[in-house]
XYZ file of C-alpha atoms in Angstrom:
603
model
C -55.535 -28.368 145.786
C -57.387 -26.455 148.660
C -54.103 -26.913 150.451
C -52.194 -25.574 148.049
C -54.267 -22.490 147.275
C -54.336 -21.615 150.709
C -50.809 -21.969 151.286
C -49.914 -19.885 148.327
C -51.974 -17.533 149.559
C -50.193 -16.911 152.653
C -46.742 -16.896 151.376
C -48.298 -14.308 148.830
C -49.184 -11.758 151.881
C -45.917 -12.623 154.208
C -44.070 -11.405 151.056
C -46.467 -8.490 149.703
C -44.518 -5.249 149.663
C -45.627 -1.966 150.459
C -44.831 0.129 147.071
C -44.915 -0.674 143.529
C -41.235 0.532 143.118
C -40.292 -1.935 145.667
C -42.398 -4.776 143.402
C -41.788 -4.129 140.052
C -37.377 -5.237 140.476
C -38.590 -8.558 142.338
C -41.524 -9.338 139.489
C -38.733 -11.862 137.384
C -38.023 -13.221 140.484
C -40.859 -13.903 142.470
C -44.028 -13.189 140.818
C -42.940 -15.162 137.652
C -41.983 -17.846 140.634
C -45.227 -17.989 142.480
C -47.055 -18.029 138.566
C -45.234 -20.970 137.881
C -46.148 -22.581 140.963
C -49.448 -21.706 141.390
C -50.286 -24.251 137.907
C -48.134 -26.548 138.399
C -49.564 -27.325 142.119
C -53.074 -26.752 140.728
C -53.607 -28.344 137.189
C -52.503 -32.273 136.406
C -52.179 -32.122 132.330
C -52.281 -28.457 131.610
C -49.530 -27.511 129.295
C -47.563 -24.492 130.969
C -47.400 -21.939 127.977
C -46.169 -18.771 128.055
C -49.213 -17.082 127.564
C -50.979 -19.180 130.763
C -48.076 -17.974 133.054
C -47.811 -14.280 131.747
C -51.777 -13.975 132.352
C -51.042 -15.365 136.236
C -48.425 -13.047 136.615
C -50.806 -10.128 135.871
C -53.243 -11.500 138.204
C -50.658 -11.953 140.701
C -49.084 -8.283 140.497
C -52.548 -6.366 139.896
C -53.273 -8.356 143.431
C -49.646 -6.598 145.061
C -50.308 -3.503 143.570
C -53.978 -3.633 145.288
C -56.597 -4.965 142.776
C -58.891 -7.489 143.687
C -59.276 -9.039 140.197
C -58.110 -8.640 136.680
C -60.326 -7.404 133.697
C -60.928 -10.308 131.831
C -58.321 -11.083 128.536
C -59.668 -11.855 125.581
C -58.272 -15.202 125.346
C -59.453 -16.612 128.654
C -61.144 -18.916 127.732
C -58.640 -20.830 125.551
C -56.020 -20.502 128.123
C -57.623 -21.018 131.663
C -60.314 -23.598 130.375
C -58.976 -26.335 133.014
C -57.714 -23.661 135.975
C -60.557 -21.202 135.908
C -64.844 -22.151 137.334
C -67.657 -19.030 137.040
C -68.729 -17.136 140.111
C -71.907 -19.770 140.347
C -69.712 -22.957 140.711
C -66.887 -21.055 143.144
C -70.098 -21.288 146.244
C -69.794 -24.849 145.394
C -65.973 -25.776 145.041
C -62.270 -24.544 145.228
C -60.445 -23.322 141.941
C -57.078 -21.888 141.556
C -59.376 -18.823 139.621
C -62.314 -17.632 139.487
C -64.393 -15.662 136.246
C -67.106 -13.829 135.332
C -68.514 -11.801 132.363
C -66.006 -8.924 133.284
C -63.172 -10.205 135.603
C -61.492 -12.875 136.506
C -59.866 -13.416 140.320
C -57.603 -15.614 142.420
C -60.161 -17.633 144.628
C -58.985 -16.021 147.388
C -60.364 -12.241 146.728
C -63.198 -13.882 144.701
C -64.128 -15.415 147.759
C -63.682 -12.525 150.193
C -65.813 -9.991 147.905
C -68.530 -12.499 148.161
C -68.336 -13.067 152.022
C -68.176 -9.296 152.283
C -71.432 -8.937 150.134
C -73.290 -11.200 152.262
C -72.352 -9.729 155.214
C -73.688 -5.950 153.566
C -76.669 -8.022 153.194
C -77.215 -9.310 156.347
C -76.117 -6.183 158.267
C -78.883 -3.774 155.585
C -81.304 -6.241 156.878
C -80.879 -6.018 160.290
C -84.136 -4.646 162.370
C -82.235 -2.330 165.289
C -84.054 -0.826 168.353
C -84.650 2.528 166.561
C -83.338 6.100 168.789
C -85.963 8.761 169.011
C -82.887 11.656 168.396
C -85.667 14.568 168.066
C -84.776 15.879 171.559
C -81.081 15.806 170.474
C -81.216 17.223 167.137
C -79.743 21.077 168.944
C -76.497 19.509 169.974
C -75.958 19.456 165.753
C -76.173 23.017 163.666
C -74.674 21.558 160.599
C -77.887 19.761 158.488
C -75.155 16.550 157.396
C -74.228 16.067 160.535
C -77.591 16.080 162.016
C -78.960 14.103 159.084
C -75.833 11.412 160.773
C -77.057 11.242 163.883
C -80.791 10.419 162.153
C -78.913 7.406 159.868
C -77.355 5.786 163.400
C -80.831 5.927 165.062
C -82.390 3.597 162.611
C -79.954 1.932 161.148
C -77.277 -1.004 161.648
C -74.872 -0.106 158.900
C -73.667 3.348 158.800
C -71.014 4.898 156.723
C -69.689 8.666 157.671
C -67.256 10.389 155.251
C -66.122 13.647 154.826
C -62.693 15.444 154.341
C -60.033 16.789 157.019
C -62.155 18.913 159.787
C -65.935 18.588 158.554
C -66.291 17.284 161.776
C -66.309 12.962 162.001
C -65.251 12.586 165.625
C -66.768 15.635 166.599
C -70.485 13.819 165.270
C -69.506 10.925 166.043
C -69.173 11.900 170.060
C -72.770 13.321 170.124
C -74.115 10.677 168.232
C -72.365 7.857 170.619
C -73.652 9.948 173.652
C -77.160 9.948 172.548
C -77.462 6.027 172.247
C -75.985 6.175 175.633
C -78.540 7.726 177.003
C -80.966 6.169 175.007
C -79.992 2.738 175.085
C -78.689 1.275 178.739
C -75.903 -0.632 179.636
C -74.908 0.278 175.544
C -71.613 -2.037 174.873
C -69.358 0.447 172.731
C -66.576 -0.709 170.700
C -64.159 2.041 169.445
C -61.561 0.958 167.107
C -59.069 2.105 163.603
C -56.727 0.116 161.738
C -53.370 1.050 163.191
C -51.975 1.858 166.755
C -51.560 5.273 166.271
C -54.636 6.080 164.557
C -56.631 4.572 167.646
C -54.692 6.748 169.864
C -55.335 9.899 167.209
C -58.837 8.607 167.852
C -59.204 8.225 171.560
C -57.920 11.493 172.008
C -60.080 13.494 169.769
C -62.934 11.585 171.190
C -62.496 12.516 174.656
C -62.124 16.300 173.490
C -65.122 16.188 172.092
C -66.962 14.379 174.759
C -65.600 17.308 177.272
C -68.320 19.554 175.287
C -70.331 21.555 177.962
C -73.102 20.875 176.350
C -72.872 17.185 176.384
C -72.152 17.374 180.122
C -74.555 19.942 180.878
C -77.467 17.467 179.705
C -75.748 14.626 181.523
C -74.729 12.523 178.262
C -71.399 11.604 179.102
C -71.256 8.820 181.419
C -68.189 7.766 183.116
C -67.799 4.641 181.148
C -67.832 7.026 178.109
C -65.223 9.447 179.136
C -62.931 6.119 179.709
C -63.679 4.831 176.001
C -60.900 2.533 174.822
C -59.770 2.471 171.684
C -58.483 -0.647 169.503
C -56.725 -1.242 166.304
C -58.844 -3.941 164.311
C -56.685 -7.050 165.485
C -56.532 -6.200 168.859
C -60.764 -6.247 168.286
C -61.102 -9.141 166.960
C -58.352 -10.842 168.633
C -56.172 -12.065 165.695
C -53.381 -14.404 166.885
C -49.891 -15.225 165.081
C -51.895 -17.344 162.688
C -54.284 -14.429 161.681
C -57.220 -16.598 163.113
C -59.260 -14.325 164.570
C -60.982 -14.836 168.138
C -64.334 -13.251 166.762
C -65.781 -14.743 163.726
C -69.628 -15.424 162.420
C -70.286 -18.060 164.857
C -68.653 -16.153 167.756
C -69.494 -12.622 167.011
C -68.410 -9.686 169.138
C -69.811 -8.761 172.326
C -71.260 -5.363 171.304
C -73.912 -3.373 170.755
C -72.418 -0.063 168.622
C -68.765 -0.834 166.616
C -67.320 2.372 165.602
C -63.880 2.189 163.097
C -62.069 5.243 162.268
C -59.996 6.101 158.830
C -61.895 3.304 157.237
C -60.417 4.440 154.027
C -57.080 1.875 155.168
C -59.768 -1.233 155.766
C -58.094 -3.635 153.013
C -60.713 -6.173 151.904
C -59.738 -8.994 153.739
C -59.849 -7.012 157.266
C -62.963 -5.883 156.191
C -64.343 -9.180 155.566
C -63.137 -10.471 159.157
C -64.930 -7.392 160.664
C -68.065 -7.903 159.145
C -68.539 -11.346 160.023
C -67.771 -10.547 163.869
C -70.722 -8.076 164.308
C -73.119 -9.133 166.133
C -76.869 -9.565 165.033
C -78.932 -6.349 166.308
C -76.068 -4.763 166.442
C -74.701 -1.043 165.098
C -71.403 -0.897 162.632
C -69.972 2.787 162.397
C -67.593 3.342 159.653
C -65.717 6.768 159.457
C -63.456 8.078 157.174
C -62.359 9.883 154.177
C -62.549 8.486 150.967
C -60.551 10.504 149.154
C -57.210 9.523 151.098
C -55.275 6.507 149.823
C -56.732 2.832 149.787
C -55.531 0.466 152.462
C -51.997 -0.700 151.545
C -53.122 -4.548 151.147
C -55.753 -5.314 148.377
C -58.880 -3.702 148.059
C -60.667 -0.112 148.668
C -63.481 -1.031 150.443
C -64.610 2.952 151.692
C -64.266 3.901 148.376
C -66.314 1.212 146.811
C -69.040 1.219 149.312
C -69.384 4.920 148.481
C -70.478 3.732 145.030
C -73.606 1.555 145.726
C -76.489 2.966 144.917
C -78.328 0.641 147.315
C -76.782 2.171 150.317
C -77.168 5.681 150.067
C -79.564 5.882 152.753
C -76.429 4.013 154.862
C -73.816 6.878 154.311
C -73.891 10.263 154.927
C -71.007 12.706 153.405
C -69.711 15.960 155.479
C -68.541 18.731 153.307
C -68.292 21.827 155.785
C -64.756 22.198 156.934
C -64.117 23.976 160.278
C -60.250 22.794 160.233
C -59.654 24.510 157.347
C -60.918 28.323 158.067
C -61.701 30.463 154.746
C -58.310 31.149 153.219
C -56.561 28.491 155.073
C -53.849 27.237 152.896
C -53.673 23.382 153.947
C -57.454 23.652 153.032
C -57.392 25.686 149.788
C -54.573 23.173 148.021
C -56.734 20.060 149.493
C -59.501 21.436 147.210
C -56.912 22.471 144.308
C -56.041 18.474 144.551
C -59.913 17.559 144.266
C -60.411 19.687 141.746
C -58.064 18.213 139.042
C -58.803 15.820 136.533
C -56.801 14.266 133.918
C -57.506 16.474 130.674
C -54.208 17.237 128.847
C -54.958 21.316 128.796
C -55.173 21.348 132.665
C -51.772 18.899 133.212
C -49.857 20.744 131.062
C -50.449 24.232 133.290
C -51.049 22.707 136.720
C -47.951 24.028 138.308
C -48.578 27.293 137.232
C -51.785 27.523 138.654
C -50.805 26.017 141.631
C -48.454 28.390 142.583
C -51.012 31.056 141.349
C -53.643 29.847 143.741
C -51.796 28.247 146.481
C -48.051 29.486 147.020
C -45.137 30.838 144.453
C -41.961 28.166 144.284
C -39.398 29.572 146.463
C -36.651 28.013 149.056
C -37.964 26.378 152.155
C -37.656 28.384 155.700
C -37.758 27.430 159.164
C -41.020 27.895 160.667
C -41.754 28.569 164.084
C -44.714 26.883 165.634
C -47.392 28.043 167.920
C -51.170 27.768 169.120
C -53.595 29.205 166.452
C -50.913 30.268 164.200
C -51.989 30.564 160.050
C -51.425 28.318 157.550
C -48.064 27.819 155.677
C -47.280 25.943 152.830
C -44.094 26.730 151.058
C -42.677 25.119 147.523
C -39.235 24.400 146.840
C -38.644 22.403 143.343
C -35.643 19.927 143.218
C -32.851 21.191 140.736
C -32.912 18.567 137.713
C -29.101 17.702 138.282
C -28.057 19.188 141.970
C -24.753 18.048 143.515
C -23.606 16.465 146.909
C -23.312 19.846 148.371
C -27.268 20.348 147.034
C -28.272 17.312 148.108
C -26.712 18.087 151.764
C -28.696 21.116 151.856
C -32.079 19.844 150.711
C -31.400 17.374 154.111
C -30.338 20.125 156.306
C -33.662 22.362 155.095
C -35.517 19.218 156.314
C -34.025 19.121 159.451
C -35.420 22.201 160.616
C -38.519 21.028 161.481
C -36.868 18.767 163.980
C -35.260 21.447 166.227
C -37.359 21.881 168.378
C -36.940 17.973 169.270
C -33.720 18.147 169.252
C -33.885 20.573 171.819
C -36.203 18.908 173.986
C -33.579 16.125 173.821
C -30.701 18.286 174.627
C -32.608 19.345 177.649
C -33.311 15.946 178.947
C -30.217 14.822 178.505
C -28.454 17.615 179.905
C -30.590 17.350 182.744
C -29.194 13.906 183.625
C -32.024 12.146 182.211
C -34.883 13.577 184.268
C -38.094 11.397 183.739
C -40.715 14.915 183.725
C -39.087 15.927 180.770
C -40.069 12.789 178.901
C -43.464 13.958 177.628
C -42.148 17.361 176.700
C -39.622 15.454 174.287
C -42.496 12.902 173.239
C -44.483 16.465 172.177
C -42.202 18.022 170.332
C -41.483 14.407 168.447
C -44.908 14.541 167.262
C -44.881 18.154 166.368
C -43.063 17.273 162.596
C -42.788 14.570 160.509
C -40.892 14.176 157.014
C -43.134 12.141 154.010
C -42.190 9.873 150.949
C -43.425 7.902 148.770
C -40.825 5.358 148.283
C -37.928 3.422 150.354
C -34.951 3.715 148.566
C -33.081 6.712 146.727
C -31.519 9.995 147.462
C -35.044 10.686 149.111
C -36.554 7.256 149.814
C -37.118 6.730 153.823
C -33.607 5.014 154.106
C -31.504 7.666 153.259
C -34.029 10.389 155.150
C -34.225 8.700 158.564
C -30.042 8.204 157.706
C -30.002 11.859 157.220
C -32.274 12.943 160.148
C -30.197 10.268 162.414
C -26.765 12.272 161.457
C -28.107 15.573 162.217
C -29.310 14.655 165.768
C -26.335 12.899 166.315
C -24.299 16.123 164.790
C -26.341 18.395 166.739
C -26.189 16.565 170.426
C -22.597 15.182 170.561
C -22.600 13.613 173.944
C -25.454 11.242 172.639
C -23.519 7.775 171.959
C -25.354 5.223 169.854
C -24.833 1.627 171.313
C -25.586 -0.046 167.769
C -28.777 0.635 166.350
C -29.668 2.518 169.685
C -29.318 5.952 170.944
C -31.183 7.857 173.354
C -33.848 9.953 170.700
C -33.907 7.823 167.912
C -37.513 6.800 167.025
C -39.108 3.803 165.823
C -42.072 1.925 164.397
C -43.173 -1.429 164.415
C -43.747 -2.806 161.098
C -45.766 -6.388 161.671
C -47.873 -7.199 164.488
C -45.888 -8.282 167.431
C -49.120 -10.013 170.345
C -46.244 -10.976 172.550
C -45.317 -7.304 173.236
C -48.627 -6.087 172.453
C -47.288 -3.677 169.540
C -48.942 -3.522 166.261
C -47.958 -2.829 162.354
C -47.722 1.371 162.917
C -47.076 1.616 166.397
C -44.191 4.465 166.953
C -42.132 4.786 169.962
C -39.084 6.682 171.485
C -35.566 5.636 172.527
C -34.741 7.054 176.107
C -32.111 5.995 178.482
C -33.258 3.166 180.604
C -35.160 4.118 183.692
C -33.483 1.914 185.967
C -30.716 -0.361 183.863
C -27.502 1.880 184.088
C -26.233 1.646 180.233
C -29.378 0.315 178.616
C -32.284 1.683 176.607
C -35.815 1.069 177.090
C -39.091 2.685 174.566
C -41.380 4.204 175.299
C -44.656 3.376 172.920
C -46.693 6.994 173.639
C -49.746 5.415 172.146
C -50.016 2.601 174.500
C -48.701 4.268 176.933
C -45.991 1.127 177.158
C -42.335 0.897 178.243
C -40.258 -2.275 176.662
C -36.928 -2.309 176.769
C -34.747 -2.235 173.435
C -33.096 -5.605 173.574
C -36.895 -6.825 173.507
C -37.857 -5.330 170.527
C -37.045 -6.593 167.116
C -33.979 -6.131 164.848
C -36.085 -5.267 161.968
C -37.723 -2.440 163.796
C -37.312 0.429 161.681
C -36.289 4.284 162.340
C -38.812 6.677 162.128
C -38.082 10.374 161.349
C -39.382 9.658 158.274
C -42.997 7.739 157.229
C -44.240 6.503 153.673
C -47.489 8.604 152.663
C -48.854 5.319 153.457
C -47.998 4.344 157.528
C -48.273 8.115 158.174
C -52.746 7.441 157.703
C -54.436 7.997 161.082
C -51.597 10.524 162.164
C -51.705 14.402 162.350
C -48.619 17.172 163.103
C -48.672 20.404 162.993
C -45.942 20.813 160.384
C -45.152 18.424 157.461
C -42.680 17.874 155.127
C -43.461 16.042 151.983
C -40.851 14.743 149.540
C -41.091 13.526 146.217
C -38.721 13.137 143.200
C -38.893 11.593 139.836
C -38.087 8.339 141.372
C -41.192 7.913 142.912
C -43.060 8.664 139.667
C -44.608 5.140 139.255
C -46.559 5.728 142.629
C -47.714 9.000 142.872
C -51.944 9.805 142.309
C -54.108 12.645 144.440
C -55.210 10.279 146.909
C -51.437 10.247 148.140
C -50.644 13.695 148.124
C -53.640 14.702 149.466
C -53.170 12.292 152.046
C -50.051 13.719 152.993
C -50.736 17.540 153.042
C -53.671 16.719 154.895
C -51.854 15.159 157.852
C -50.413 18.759 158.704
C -52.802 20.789 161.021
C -50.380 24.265 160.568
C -47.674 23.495 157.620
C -46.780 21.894 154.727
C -43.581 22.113 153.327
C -43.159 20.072 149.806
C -39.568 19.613 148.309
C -40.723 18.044 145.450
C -39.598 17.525 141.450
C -41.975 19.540 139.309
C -42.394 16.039 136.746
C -43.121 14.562 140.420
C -45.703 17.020 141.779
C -47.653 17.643 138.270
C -48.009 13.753 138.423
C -49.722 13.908 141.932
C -52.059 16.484 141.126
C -53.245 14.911 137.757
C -53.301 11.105 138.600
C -56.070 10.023 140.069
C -55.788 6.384 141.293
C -58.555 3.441 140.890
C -58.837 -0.340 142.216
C -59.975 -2.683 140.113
C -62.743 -4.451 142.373
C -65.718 -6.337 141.713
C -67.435 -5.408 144.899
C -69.889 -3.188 144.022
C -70.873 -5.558 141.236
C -71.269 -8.337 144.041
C -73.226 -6.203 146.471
C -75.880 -4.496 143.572
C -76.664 -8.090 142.356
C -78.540 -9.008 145.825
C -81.264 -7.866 147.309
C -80.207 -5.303 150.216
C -84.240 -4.960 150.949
């Protein structure tokens, strides 16, 4: 039975999808499949009603849709009596599920809530050489961050949070050059869950480890300035099997672990990095809570937020220096906060949205440049709009790509010349378009479709070879350790340095050049990003899309996600049905691990 529990298991992931849309027209095929499965391979006389295989398709689609467990039916009892053990016999032995007095679980997630309990335990109870930071305290004005840097001197779990531009990495650098100094030879791991949001990290790192005052007091060492950065597999070494290198018994070989936009840490990676720290050893978690949960199942940020036990383990920055007073981008980030779910409120959102924030109008062009003010502008989708509408709605988004398509037209023109490579990677990276969902007028297929036909409209001497032509841009959406590419990683298509008539990317992030044929088919284009892959990134102008389509999926954590990935605009073309939704649904896991961690003893 292990066997087959296990097995399950793994199919279960391999075939997880990333959006409820997506799910819900495969749940007659598959989840009603694997439910049937799942107790036939598990029980020897238990008679396969309907009501045992509807209640195991819940638990299996609360489990895709990102819950840990299932609230506990009434009629449990009678129906799982022979499938189902309590939490006190699954330490013991393997069950198909697992129950208590409020939930009940696949073993699986039971089993990784618990693991991830005892590892809070352990690392709440570890005695760390304590920092004198007294000396330091002048490199921090701001009381929350200061009262950070006091948390990481005495203690080995640490949890920072705060929203866009209170200042995470910019703590985080002062605090990480203090235990340099303080602490010799001090082993640093620096890591975040995707490709690109370790590169998003490295770099903000190193600008604020260039701080005069840091340098002036000699706290950056050379080591320091060269910080790597890691996504979480690379870190712990997980393989094609997802066996990871670094376990309990062979814990990492560090002294401080820092992970950035721990909000996307799904429960299982979180359970796999909390057994590989070390003993005596610091874990940093950053991040901001109110951004959407990790795609896979579980919230862990959000529900470590919620023990009262470990309030002296997490500190919370509220001052924003991104977002100056008056700053758009800022001001709606708070109007999404600020909503909650009582009828009198949804019914008016919009209109005091565009009272407070910005009046509906047509989207514009918008030129970008260095320390330039806010813009967000509001265009509503017309409840029926026609092909020539909907050709317009893709040309508006468009704009924002002109000034890549530029850069492209220059490189080309140029015959290809290698220095103006990094000019076109910037001005890539300047825009990005948003949605929620895959399919539709304005899922990411027919966007990146869309954005594909007006480069290819606009430069007419680019000739696609297949899937390829030079400009087109791409993410990887597994982990590929043969290439070295991971689930988010983004590259560009350019001509190939030295093959006449081939292609070769290059991966900015890693700073890596593989040629196209290398790369996989499924490798997908990348004008456009779900809400969801676009966590750990930041452009100065974004364009957010939502229609009534994506209804089932929208909440504040993934609007506020998205507007908060722009640093200078936000542009939404949204339906109003779509955008009230997003400002009044707030989303919530259902988890059971801040049950499991306030039933032991953290002391």
């Amino acid at each position: 039975m292990d066997n087959n529990v296990e097995n399950w298991v793994d199919n279960f992931e391999d075939n997880c999808v990333e959006n409820v849309q997506d799910l819900e027209s495969e749940i007659p095929q598959w989840i009603s499949t694997w439910a049937k499965y799942l107790l036939k391979s598990a029980s020897l006389d238990i008679n396969l009603n309907e009501e045992s295989i509807k209640l195991v398709e819940q638990i299996v689609l609360a489990n895709a849709q990102g819950d840990s467990c299932l609230s506990r039916p009434e009629q449990f009892d009678v129906i799982f009596e022979k499938l189902a053990i309590d939490e006190k016999l699954a330490t013991q032995q393997v069950s198909p599920f697992v129950y208590d007095d409020e939930y009940v679980y696949l073993y699986r997630y039971w089993q990784l809530e618990y693991r991830l309990a005892q590892q809070i335990r352990r690392l709440t109870q570890q005695k760390i050489q304590s920092v004198d930071v007294q000396t330091f305290e002048h490199l921090l004005t701001d009381t929350h961050q200061k009262a950070a840097l006091t948390m990481v001197a005495d203690h080995a779990f640490n949890i920072i949070t705060g929203g866009p531009g209170t200042g995470k990495t910019y703590t985080l650098a002062r605090i990480i050059a203090v235990l340099s100094q303080a602490i010799p030879d001090i082993r640093i791991a620096m890591a975040a869950p995707t490709g690109k949001a370790a590169q998003r990290m490295k770099e903000a790192l190193q600008g604020s480890l260039n701080d005069e005052k840091l340098n002036e007091l000699g706290l950056v060492s050379d080591a320091l300035k060269n910080q790597e950065t890691l996504t979480i597999h690379r870190l712990l070494g997980l393989g094609t099997q997802y066996q990871p290198r670094f376990h309990l018994k062979q814990p990492l070989p560090y002294d401080v672990i820092v992970i950035d936009e721990a909000s996307m840490l799904d429960l299982n990676l979180a359970t796999l990095l909390f057994e590989a720290v070390p003993d005596q050893s610091r874990l940093i978690l950053l991040g901001d809570a109110n951004q959407l949960a990790s795609v896979d199942v579980g919230a862990v940020l959000a529900d470590l937020q919620q023990v009262p036990q470990l309030q002296e383990n997490h500190v919370n920055l509220i001052t924003s220096r991104r977002f100056r007073d008056g700053a758009k981008i800022g001001e709606m980030a708070q109007f999404i906060q600020s909503q909650n779910d009582a009828e009198q409120l949804v019914s008016n959102v919009l209109n005091r949205f565009e009272q407070k924030i910005v009046q509906a109008s047509e989207l514009q062009a918008v030129d970008l440049f260095e320390d330039m003010e806010d813009v967000v502008q509001l265009e509503y989708l017309k409840e029926q709009f026609s092909s020539i509408d909907l050709d317009q709605y893709y040309q508006k988004l468009s704009w924002g790509y002109q000034g890549y398509f530029e850069a492209l037209k220059q490189y080309v023109e140029s015959d290809y010349a290698e220095n103006l490579i990094e000019k076109v990677v910037q001005s890539f990276d300047e825009y990005r378009i948003l949605t929620a969902i895959r399919h539709g007028e304005f899922g990411l297929d027919a966007l990146n479709e869309q954005m594909k036909k007006a480069l290819l409209s606009t430069l007419k001497n680019i000739i696609p070879q297949g899937d390829w032509f030079v400009g087109r841009p791409v993410m990887m959406s597994y982990n590929d350790y043969q290439l070295g590419l991971s689930n988010g990683d983004i590259g560009l298509c350019f001509k190939h340095r030295c093959q006449l008539g081939q292609f070769e990317v290059y991966f900015p992030s890693l700073n890596k050049w593989i040629p196209a044929t290398r790369l996989p088919k499924s490798i997908q284009t990348a004008f456009a990003l779900t809400v969801h892959k676009s966590q750990g990134s930041e452009f100065k102008h974004t364009a957010v899309v939502l229609d009534d389509s994506a209804s089932k999926l929208l909440s504040q954590e993934l609007i506020y996600t998205a507007i908060t990935r722009a640093k200078s605009v936000v542009s939404l073309l949204v339906a109003p049905n779509a955008l009230r939704q997003a400002f009044c649904v707030k989303s919530a896991r259902c988890s059971g691990v801040v049950k499991k961690i306030n039933s032991i003893n953290l002391n």
